[in-house]
Short mmCIF file of N, CA and C in Angstrom, two decimals:
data_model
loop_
_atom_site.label_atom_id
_atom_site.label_comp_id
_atom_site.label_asym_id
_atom_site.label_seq_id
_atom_site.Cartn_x
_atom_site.Cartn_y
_atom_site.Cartn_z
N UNK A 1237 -26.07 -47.46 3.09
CA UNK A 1237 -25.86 -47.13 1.69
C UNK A 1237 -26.35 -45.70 1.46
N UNK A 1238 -25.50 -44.86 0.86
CA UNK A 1238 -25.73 -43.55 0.50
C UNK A 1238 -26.56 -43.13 -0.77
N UNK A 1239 -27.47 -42.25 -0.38
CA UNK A 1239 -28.21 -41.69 -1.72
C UNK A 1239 -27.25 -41.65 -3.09
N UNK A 1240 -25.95 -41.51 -3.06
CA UNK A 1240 -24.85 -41.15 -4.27
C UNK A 1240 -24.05 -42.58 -4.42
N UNK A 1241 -24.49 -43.54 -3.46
CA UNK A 1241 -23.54 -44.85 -3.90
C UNK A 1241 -23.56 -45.33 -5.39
N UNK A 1242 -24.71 -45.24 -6.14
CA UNK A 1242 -25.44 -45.44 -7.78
C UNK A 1242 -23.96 -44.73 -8.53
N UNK A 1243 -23.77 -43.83 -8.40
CA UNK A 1243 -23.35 -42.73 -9.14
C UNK A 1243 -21.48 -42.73 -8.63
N UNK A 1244 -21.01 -43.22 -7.31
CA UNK A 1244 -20.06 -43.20 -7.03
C UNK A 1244 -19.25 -43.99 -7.70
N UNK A 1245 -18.03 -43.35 -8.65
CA UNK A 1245 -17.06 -44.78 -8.96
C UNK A 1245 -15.39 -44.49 -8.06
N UNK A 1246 -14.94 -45.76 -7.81
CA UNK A 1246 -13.99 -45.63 -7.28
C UNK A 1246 -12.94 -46.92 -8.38
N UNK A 1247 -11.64 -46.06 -7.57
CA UNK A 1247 -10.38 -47.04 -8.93
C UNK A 1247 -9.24 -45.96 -7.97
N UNK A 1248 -7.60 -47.28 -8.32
CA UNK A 1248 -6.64 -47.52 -7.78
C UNK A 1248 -6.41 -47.21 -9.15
N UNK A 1249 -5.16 -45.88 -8.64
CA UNK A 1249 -4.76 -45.23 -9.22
C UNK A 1249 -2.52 -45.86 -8.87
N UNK A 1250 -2.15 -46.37 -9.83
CA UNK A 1250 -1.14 -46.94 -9.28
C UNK A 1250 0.09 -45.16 -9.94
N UNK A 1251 1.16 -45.05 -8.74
CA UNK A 1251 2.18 -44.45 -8.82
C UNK A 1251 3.79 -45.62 -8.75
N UNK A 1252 4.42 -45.02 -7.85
CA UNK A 1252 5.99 -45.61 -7.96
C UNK A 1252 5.69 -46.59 -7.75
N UNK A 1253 5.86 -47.90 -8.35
CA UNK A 1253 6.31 -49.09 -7.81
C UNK A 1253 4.81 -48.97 -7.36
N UNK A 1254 4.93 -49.43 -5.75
CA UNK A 1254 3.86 -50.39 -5.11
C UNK A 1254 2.83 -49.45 -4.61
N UNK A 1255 3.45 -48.62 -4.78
CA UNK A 1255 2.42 -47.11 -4.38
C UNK A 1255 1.21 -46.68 -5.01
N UNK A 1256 -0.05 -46.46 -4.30
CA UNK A 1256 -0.91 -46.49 -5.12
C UNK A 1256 -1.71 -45.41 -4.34
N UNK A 1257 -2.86 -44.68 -5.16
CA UNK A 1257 -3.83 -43.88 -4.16
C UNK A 1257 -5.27 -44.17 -4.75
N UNK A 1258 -6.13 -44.07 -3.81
CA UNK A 1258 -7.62 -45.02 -4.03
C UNK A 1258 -8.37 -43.88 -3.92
N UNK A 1259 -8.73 -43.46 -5.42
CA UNK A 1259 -9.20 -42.19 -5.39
C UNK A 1259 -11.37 -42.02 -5.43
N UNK A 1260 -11.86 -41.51 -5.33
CA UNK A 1260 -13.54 -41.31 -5.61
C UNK A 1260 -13.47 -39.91 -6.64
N UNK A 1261 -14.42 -40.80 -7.73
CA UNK A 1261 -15.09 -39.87 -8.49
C UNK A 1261 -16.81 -39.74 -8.59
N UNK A 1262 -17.42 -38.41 -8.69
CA UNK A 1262 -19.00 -38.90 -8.80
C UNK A 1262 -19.05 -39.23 -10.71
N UNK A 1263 -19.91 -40.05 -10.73
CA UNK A 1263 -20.08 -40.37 -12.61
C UNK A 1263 -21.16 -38.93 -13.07
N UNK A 1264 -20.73 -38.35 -14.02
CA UNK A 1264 -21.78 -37.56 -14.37
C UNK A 1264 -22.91 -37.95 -15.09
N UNK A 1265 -24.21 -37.73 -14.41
CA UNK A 1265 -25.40 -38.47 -15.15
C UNK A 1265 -26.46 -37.41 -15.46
N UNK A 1266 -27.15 -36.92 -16.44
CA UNK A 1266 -27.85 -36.13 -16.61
C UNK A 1266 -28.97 -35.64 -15.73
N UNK A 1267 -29.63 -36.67 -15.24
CA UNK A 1267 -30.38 -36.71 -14.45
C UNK A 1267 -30.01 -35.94 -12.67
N UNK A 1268 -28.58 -36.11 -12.15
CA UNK A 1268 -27.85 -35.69 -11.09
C UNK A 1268 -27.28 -34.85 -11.48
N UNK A 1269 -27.38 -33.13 -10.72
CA UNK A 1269 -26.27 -32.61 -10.87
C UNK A 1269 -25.89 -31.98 -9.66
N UNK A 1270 -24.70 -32.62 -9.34
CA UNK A 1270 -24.63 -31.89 -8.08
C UNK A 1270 -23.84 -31.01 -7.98
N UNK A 1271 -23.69 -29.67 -7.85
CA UNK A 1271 -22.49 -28.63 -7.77
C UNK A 1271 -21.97 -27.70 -6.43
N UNK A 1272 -21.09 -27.18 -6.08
CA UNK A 1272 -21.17 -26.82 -4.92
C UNK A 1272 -21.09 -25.08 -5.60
N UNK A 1273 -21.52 -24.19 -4.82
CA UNK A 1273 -21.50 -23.05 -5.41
C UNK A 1273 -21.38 -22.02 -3.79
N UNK A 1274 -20.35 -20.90 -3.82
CA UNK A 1274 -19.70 -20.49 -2.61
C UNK A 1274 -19.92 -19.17 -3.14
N UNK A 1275 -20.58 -18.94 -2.04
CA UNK A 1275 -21.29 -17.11 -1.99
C UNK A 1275 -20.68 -16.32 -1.43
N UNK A 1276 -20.62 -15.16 -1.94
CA UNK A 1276 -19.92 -14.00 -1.74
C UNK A 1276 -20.21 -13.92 -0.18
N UNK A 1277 -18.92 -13.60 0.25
CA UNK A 1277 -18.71 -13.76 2.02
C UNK A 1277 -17.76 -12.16 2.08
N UNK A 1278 -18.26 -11.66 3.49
CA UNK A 1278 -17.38 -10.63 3.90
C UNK A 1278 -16.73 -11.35 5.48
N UNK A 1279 -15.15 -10.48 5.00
CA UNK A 1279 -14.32 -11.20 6.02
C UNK A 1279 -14.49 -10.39 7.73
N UNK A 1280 -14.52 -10.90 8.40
CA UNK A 1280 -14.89 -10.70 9.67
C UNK A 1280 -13.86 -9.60 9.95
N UNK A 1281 -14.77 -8.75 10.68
CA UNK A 1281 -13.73 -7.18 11.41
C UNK A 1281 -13.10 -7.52 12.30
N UNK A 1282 -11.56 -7.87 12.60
CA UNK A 1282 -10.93 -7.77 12.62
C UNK A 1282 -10.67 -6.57 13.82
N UNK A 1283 -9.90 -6.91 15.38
CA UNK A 1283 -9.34 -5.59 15.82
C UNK A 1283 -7.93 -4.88 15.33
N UNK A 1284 -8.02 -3.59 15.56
CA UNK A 1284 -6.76 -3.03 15.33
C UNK A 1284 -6.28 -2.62 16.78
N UNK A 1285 -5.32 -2.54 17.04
CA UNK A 1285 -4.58 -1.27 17.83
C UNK A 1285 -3.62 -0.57 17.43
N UNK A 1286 -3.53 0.45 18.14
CA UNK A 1286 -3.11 1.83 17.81
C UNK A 1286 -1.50 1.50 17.92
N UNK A 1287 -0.76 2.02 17.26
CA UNK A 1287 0.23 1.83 16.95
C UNK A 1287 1.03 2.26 17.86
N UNK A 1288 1.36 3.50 18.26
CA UNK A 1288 2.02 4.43 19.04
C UNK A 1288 0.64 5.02 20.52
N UNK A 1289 1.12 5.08 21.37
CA UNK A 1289 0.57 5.92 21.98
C UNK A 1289 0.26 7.46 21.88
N UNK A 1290 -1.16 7.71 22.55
CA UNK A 1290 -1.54 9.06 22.29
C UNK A 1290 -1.39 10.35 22.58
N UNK A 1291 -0.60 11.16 22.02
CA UNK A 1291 -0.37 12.23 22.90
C UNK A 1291 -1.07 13.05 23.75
N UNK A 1292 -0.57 13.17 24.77
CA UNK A 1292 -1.29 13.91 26.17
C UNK A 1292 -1.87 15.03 26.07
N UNK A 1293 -2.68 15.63 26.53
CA UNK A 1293 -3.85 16.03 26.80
C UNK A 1293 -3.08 17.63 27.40
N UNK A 1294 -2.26 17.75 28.00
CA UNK A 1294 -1.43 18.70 28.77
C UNK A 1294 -2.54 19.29 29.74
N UNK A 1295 -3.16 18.32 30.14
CA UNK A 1295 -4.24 19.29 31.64
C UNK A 1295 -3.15 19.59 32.75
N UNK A 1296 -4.02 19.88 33.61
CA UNK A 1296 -3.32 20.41 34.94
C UNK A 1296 -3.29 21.76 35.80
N UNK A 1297 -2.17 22.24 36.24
CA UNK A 1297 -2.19 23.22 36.93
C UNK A 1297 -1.34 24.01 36.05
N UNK A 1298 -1.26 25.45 35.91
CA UNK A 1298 -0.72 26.17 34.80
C UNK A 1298 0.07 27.26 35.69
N UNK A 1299 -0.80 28.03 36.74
CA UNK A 1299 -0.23 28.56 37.65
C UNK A 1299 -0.42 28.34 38.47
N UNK A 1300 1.03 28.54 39.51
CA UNK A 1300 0.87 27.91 40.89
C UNK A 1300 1.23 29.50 41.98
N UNK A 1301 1.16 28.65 43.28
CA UNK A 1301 0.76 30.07 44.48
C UNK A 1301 2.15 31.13 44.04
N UNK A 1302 2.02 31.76 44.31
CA UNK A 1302 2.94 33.28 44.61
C UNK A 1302 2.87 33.44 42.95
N UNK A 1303 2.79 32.99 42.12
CA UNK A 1303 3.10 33.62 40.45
C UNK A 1303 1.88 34.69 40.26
N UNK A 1304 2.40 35.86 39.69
CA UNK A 1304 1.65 37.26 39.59
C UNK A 1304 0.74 36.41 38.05
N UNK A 1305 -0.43 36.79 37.84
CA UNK A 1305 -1.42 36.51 37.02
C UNK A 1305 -1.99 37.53 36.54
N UNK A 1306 -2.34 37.67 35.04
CA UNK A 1306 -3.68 38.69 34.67
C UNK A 1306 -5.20 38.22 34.42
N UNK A 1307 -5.67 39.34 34.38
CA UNK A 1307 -7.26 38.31 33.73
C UNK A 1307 -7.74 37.73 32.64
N UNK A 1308 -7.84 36.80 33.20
CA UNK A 1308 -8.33 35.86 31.74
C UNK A 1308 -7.03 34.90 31.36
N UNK A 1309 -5.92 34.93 32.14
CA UNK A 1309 -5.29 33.62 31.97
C UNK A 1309 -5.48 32.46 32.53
N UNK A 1310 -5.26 31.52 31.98
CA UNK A 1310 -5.46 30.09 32.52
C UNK A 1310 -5.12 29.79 33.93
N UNK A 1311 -5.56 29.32 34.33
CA UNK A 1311 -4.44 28.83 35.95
C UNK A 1311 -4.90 27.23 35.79
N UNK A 1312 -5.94 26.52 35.44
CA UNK A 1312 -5.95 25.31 35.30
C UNK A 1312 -6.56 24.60 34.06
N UNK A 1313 -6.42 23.21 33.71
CA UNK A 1313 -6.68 23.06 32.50
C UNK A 1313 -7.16 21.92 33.46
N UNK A 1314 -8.36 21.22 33.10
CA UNK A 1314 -9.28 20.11 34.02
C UNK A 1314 -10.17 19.56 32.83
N UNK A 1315 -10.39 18.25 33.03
CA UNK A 1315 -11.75 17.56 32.92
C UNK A 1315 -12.72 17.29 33.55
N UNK A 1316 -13.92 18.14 33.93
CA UNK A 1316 -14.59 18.32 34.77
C UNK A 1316 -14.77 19.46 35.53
N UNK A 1317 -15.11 19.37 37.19
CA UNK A 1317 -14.63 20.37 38.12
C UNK A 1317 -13.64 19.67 38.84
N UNK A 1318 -12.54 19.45 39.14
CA UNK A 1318 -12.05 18.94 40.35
C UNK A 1318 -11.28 20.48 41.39
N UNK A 1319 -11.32 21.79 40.30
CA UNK A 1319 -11.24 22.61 41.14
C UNK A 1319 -12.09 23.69 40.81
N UNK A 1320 -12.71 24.33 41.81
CA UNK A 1320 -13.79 25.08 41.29
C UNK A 1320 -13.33 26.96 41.67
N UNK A 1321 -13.64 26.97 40.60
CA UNK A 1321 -13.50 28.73 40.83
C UNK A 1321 -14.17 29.41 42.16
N UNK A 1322 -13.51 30.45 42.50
CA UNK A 1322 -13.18 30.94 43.58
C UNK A 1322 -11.73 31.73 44.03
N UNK A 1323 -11.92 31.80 45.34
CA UNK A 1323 -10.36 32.39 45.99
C UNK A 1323 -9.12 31.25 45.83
N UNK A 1324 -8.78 30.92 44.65
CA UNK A 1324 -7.95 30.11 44.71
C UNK A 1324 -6.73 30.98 44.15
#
């Protein structure tokens, strides 16, 4: 037997014909109040992905052997060292 059985009423609620639904109500009593009360909630983050792919980076090699060069132009565009200055 439940702490709320006192307070529980139940009743047959008749529809079409033979159809019926057997519903629960709590009785309101001064003394009981029971309410449910739902607290402000934030909705969980969520992933995204990127829609389109990202445009490239354009590293690499800029000039290659026999092309005449001046100073101070590029010859490679890198992340990192993978080629290191010198007689190249």
């Amino acid at each position: 037997m439940s702490v709320l059985q006192p307070f529980i009423r139940t009743r047959t609620v008749p529809l079409l014909g033979s159809l019926s639904i057997f519903t629960t109500s709590l009785i309101s009593s001064p003394t009981v109040q029971l309410t449910q009360r739902r607290w402000a909630s934030k909705k969980g983050g969520g992933s995204s992905k990127s829609k389109t792919n990202p445009s490239g980076k354009r590293l690499g090699v800029k000039r290659f052997a026999g092309e005449e060069v001046s100073a101070g132009q590029i010859l490679v565009r890198q992340k990192g060292t993978q080629f290191h200055p010198g007689d190249h």
